[in-house]
mmCIF file of C-alpha atoms in Angstrom:
data_model
loop_
_atom_site.group_PDB
_atom_site.id
_atom_site.type_symbol
_atom_site.label_atom_id
_atom_site.label_comp_id
_atom_site.label_asym_id
_atom_site.label_seq_id
_atom_site.Cartn_x
_atom_site.Cartn_y
_atom_site.Cartn_z
ATOM 1 C CA ASP A 9 83.983 87.802 61.381
ATOM 2 C CA ALA A 10 87.401 87.794 59.799
ATOM 3 C CA GLY A 11 88.167 90.446 57.247
ATOM 4 C CA VAL A 12 90.018 90.008 53.985
ATOM 5 C CA THR A 13 93.260 88.115 54.547
ATOM 6 C CA GLN A 14 96.323 88.083 52.323
ATOM 7 C CA SER A 15 99.515 86.066 52.292
ATOM 8 C CA PRO A 16 102.391 86.468 52.494
ATOM 9 C CA THR A 17 102.689 89.857 54.183
ATOM 10 C CA HIS A 18 106.115 90.570 52.743
ATOM 11 C CA LEU A 19 108.076 89.065 49.897
ATOM 12 C CA ILE A 20 111.484 89.667 48.323
ATOM 13 C CA LYS A 21 112.199 88.402 44.819
ATOM 14 C CA THR A 22 114.811 89.019 42.153
ATOM 15 C CA ARG A 23 114.250 90.183 38.595
ATOM 16 C CA GLY A 24 112.947 87.495 36.270
ATOM 17 C CA GLN A 25 111.410 85.388 39.018
ATOM 18 C CA HIS A 26 107.755 84.488 39.400
ATOM 19 C CA VAL A 27 105.502 85.303 42.378
ATOM 20 C CA THR A 28 102.110 84.105 43.622
ATOM 21 C CA LEU A 29 100.050 86.180 46.033
ATOM 22 C CA ARG A 30 96.998 84.836 47.831
ATOM 23 C CA CYS A 31 93.765 86.363 49.072
ATOM 24 C CA SER A 32 90.818 85.076 51.092
ATOM 25 C CA PRO A 33 87.691 87.245 50.917
ATOM 26 C CA ILE A 34 85.266 88.011 53.700
ATOM 27 C CA SER A 35 82.984 85.056 54.304
ATOM 28 C CA GLY A 36 80.024 85.233 51.926
ATOM 29 C CA HIS A 37 81.712 87.618 49.487
ATOM 30 C CA LYS A 38 81.868 86.323 45.936
ATOM 31 C CA SER A 39 83.923 89.016 44.216
ATOM 32 C CA VAL A 40 87.654 89.628 44.557
ATOM 33 C CA SER A 41 89.591 92.513 43.041
ATOM 34 C CA TRP A 42 93.348 93.105 42.933
ATOM 35 C CA TYR A 43 95.083 96.490 43.049
ATOM 36 C CA GLN A 44 98.722 97.565 42.816
ATOM 37 C CA GLN A 45 99.879 100.476 44.972
ATOM 38 C CA VAL A 46 103.277 101.862 44.132
ATOM 39 C CA LEU A 47 104.896 103.860 46.931
ATOM 40 C CA GLY A 48 103.471 107.360 47.132
ATOM 41 C CA GLN A 49 100.614 106.723 44.701
ATOM 42 C CA GLY A 50 96.996 105.621 44.796
ATOM 43 C CA PRO A 51 96.069 102.000 44.098
ATOM 44 C CA GLN A 52 95.664 100.948 40.465
ATOM 45 C CA PHE A 53 93.124 98.309 39.444
ATOM 46 C CA ILE A 54 94.561 95.054 38.078
ATOM 47 C CA PHE A 55 91.758 92.456 37.976
ATOM 48 C CA GLN A 56 88.308 91.623 39.198
ATOM 49 C CA TYR A 57 86.955 88.096 39.522
ATOM 50 C CA TYR A 58 83.389 87.084 40.246
ATOM 51 C CA GLU A 59 82.156 83.524 40.455
ATOM 52 C CA LYS A 60 85.540 82.322 39.123
ATOM 53 C CA GLU A 61 85.285 84.416 35.968
ATOM 54 C CA GLU A 62 87.346 87.458 35.062
ATOM 55 C CA ARG A 63 85.032 90.454 34.983
ATOM 56 C CA GLY A 64 87.506 93.277 34.592
ATOM 57 C CA ARG A 65 91.137 93.884 33.728
ATOM 58 C CA GLY A 66 93.197 97.024 34.174
ATOM 59 C CA ASN A 67 96.056 98.306 32.039
ATOM 60 C CA PHE A 68 98.662 95.731 33.075
ATOM 61 C CA PRO A 69 100.838 93.482 30.871
ATOM 62 C CA ASP A 70 100.124 89.809 30.272
ATOM 63 C CA ARG A 71 102.783 88.942 32.857
ATOM 64 C CA PHE A 72 100.009 89.535 35.374
ATOM 65 C CA SER A 73 97.365 86.839 35.715
ATOM 66 C CA ALA A 74 94.894 85.737 38.351
ATOM 67 C CA ARG A 75 92.304 83.154 39.131
ATOM 68 C CA GLN A 76 89.518 82.527 41.618
ATOM 69 C CA PHE A 77 88.752 79.220 43.250
ATOM 70 C CA PRO A 78 85.397 77.588 44.104
ATOM 71 C CA ASN A 79 85.710 78.848 47.708
ATOM 72 C CA TYR A 80 86.086 82.397 46.255
ATOM 73 C CA SER A 81 89.709 82.779 47.343
ATOM 74 C CA SER A 82 92.039 84.127 44.699
ATOM 75 C CA GLU A 83 95.627 84.100 43.498
ATOM 76 C CA LEU A 84 97.538 86.816 41.659
ATOM 77 C CA ASN A 85 100.508 85.626 39.619
ATOM 78 C CA VAL A 86 103.245 87.807 38.198
ATOM 79 C CA ASN A 87 105.838 86.342 35.826
ATOM 80 C CA ALA A 88 109.241 87.692 34.778
ATOM 81 C CA LEU A 89 109.363 90.198 37.607
ATOM 82 C CA LEU A 90 110.704 93.670 36.921
ATOM 83 C CA LEU A 91 112.048 96.210 39.387
ATOM 84 C CA GLY A 92 108.964 98.307 38.681
ATOM 85 C CA ASP A 93 106.709 95.557 40.035
ATOM 86 C CA SER A 94 107.816 96.470 43.555
ATOM 87 C CA ALA A 95 104.658 97.616 45.264
ATOM 88 C CA LEU A 96 101.964 96.874 47.815
ATOM 89 C CA TYR A 97 99.444 94.461 46.294
ATOM 90 C CA LEU A 98 95.977 94.871 47.730
ATOM 91 C CA CYS A 99 93.078 92.488 47.539
ATOM 92 C CA ALA A 100 89.501 93.661 48.021
ATOM 93 C CA SER A 101 86.282 91.694 48.327
ATOM 94 C CA SER A 102 82.649 92.639 47.854
ATOM 95 C CA PRO A 103 79.441 90.679 48.320
ATOM 96 C CA ASN A 104 78.436 90.506 44.663
ATOM 97 C CA GLU A 105 79.747 91.625 41.338
ATOM 98 C CA GLY A 106 80.197 95.173 42.497
ATOM 99 C CA ARG A 107 77.980 96.610 39.815
ATOM 100 C CA TYR A 108 75.574 98.092 42.294
ATOM 101 C CA ARG A 109 75.745 101.613 43.622
ATOM 102 C CA GLU A 110 75.539 100.496 47.243
ATOM 103 C CA GLU A 111 78.313 97.908 47.168
ATOM 104 C CA THR A 112 81.523 98.559 49.019
ATOM 105 C CA GLN A 113 84.891 96.929 48.467
ATOM 106 C CA TYR A 114 86.702 95.859 51.653
ATOM 107 C CA PHE A 115 90.462 95.722 51.524
ATOM 108 C CA GLY A 116 92.985 93.375 53.049
ATOM 109 C CA PRO A 117 96.288 94.491 54.609
ATOM 110 C CA GLY A 118 98.212 93.840 51.409
ATOM 111 C CA THR A 119 101.353 91.985 50.371
ATOM 112 C CA ARG A 120 104.456 94.115 50.091
ATOM 113 C CA LEU A 121 106.609 92.882 47.201
ATOM 114 C CA LEU A 122 110.184 94.015 46.734
ATOM 115 C CA VAL A 123 111.961 93.079 43.511
ATOM 116 C CA LEU A 124 115.752 93.339 43.577
ATOM 117 C CA GLY B 16 88.795 108.219 31.098
ATOM 118 C CA ASP B 17 87.714 108.471 34.701
ATOM 119 C CA SER B 18 89.995 110.301 37.111
ATOM 120 C CA VAL B 19 90.166 111.641 40.654
ATOM 121 C CA THR B 20 92.238 114.648 41.664
ATOM 122 C CA GLN B 21 93.150 115.352 45.268
ATOM 123 C CA MET B 22 94.735 118.412 46.770
ATOM 124 C CA GLU B 23 98.467 118.197 46.912
ATOM 125 C CA GLY B 24 99.961 117.201 50.218
ATOM 126 C CA PRO B 25 101.309 116.652 52.680
ATOM 127 C CA VAL B 26 99.043 118.440 55.135
ATOM 128 C CA THR B 27 100.272 119.207 58.648
ATOM 129 C CA LEU B 28 97.865 120.440 61.332
ATOM 130 C CA SER B 29 97.811 120.951 65.059
ATOM 131 C CA GLU B 30 95.444 118.925 67.186
ATOM 132 C CA GLU B 31 91.869 120.298 67.227
ATOM 133 C CA ALA B 32 92.375 122.198 63.953
ATOM 134 C CA PHE B 33 89.802 122.104 61.141
ATOM 135 C CA LEU B 34 90.571 119.771 58.241
ATOM 136 C CA THR B 35 89.627 120.048 54.576
ATOM 137 C CA ILE B 36 91.027 117.754 51.895
ATOM 138 C CA ASN B 37 89.800 118.651 48.426
ATOM 139 C CA CYS B 38 88.728 116.023 45.909
ATOM 140 C CA THR B 39 87.335 116.529 42.419
ATOM 141 C CA TYR B 40 86.462 113.893 39.865
ATOM 142 C CA THR B 41 85.932 113.362 36.156
ATOM 143 C CA ALA B 42 83.668 110.537 35.109
ATOM 144 C CA THR B 43 80.952 109.735 32.622
ATOM 145 C CA GLY B 44 77.690 108.657 34.127
ATOM 146 C CA TYR B 45 76.876 108.848 37.771
ATOM 147 C CA PRO B 46 79.608 107.431 40.022
ATOM 148 C CA SER B 47 79.547 106.528 43.694
ATOM 149 C CA LEU B 48 82.215 108.339 45.711
ATOM 150 C CA PHE B 49 84.375 107.116 48.577
ATOM 151 C CA TRP B 50 87.001 108.206 51.037
ATOM 152 C CA TYR B 51 89.422 105.513 52.182
ATOM 153 C CA VAL B 52 92.091 105.912 54.880
ATOM 154 C CA GLN B 53 95.424 104.105 55.072
ATOM 155 C CA TYR B 54 97.310 104.010 58.357
ATOM 156 C CA PRO B 55 101.073 103.359 58.279
ATOM 157 C CA GLY B 56 101.889 99.822 57.187
ATOM 158 C CA GLU B 57 98.247 98.845 56.692
ATOM 159 C CA GLY B 58 95.728 98.343 53.904
ATOM 160 C CA LEU B 59 92.833 100.627 53.068
ATOM 161 C CA GLN B 60 89.845 101.169 55.337
ATOM 162 C CA LEU B 61 86.582 102.633 54.111
ATOM 163 C CA LEU B 62 85.971 105.933 55.885
ATOM 164 C CA LEU B 63 82.730 107.085 54.250
ATOM 165 C CA LYS B 64 80.801 107.007 50.995
ATOM 166 C CA ALA B 65 78.022 108.733 49.055
ATOM 167 C CA THR B 66 76.071 107.273 46.189
ATOM 168 C CA LYS B 67 74.051 110.169 44.748
ATOM 169 C CA ALA B 68 74.083 113.923 44.421
ATOM 170 C CA ASP B 69 73.737 115.902 47.679
ATOM 171 C CA ASP B 70 74.276 112.767 49.782
ATOM 172 C CA LYS B 71 76.457 113.375 52.818
ATOM 173 C CA GLY B 72 78.678 110.564 54.009
ATOM 174 C CA SER B 73 79.884 110.703 57.607
ATOM 175 C CA ASN B 74 81.922 108.582 60.003
ATOM 176 C CA LYS B 75 84.133 109.198 63.067
ATOM 177 C CA GLY B 76 83.584 112.967 62.796
ATOM 178 C CA PHE B 77 84.546 113.095 59.117
ATOM 179 C CA GLU B 78 82.047 114.320 56.523
ATOM 180 C CA ALA B 79 81.912 114.706 52.758
ATOM 181 C CA THR B 80 79.073 115.870 50.503
ATOM 182 C CA TYR B 81 78.579 114.660 46.913
ATOM 183 C CA ARG B 82 78.398 117.830 44.803
ATOM 184 C CA LYS B 83 77.475 116.964 41.237
ATOM 185 C CA GLU B 84 77.469 120.569 40.018
ATOM 186 C CA THR B 85 81.110 121.033 41.009
ATOM 187 C CA THR B 86 82.077 117.330 40.634
ATOM 188 C CA SER B 87 83.570 117.423 44.113
ATOM 189 C CA PHE B 88 83.624 115.337 47.294
ATOM 190 C CA HIS B 89 85.704 117.298 49.797
ATOM 191 C CA LEU B 90 86.572 115.659 53.131
ATOM 192 C CA GLU B 91 86.132 117.713 56.310
ATOM 193 C CA LYS B 92 86.554 117.259 60.045
ATOM 194 C CA GLY B 93 85.930 119.904 62.631
ATOM 195 C CA SER B 94 88.624 118.931 65.119
ATOM 196 C CA VAL B 95 91.420 116.544 64.155
ATOM 197 C CA GLN B 96 93.285 114.291 66.553
ATOM 198 C CA VAL B 97 96.795 112.890 66.486
ATOM 199 C CA SER B 98 95.264 109.476 65.754
ATOM 200 C CA ASP B 99 93.866 110.846 62.454
ATOM 201 C CA SER B 100 97.393 110.961 61.025
ATOM 202 C CA ALA B 101 97.240 108.777 57.905
ATOM 203 C CA VAL B 102 96.970 108.893 54.119
ATOM 204 C CA TYR B 103 93.505 109.699 52.774
ATOM 205 C CA PHE B 104 92.350 108.527 49.343
ATOM 206 C CA CYS B 105 89.362 109.769 47.396
ATOM 207 C CA ALA B 106 87.914 107.230 44.968
ATOM 208 C CA LEU B 107 85.027 106.656 42.588
ATOM 209 C CA ILE B 108 83.241 103.678 41.123
ATOM 210 C CA LYS B 109 80.828 103.820 38.242
ATOM 211 C CA VAL B 110 77.508 102.086 38.505
ATOM 212 C CA SER B 111 78.216 100.178 35.312
ATOM 213 C CA GLY B 112 81.658 99.064 36.437
ATOM 214 C CA SER B 113 83.338 97.398 39.348
ATOM 215 C CA ARG B 114 86.748 99.023 39.518
ATOM 216 C CA LEU B 115 87.673 101.755 41.957
ATOM 217 C CA THR B 116 89.574 104.720 40.543
ATOM 218 C CA PHE B 117 91.710 106.394 43.212
ATOM 219 C CA GLY B 118 93.307 109.767 43.623
ATOM 220 C CA GLU B 119 96.971 110.106 44.496
ATOM 221 C CA GLY B 120 96.318 110.308 48.222
ATOM 222 C CA THR B 121 96.892 113.078 50.769
ATOM 223 C CA GLN B 122 99.236 112.536 53.717
ATOM 224 C CA LEU B 123 97.851 114.091 56.900
ATOM 225 C CA THR B 124 100.037 114.628 59.953
ATOM 226 C CA VAL B 125 98.462 115.939 63.158
ATOM 227 C CA ASN B 126 100.817 117.258 65.810
ATOM 228 C CA PRO B 127 99.935 117.418 69.529
#
């Protein structure tokens, strides 16, 4: 079975532009989470979506938004890009809402965003 | 808030050496604990996990034991290989939540 897939793999944008990142979860997984990993640091939680509803939001500005589609794929949107938004953006999927001790989140390869 | 603290890196070892990467956590409630590994240019892969006190997670020769009394989840391997060179992240998730909280990561380099 295919794992979590993300597109594009790399992206270069300039300050002030908008970007859309895409994620397809593992088949049968209903929850998608987004994380930002700045170079040299651990990933930071941005959003979680389950059954098309936002179930969690990290400490990120309103420039960051996301949505989940009926097929459980997801998009992360970032408006008015800043230099500090340069990072690896990771998507993770899990079978259910992730509120169970046994659930594991499976990560995709990430989208590397560079803002110039 | 919740937090995970990992030993400062980077760590450089010779092949077949013993590995320990320390991880301690602060969290209310009773979290599940994870070790993820990130190879160069790739995303995160789950290495092992433990969901309750005294549980031992193990995979590919790596082990970690959930110690509630010391709030620790140290990663160990008896004999490292060059192919183990990667960044290792300790993480927690609370049973009432769905977000992973990660440590800063520890870069491991194994030389032949």
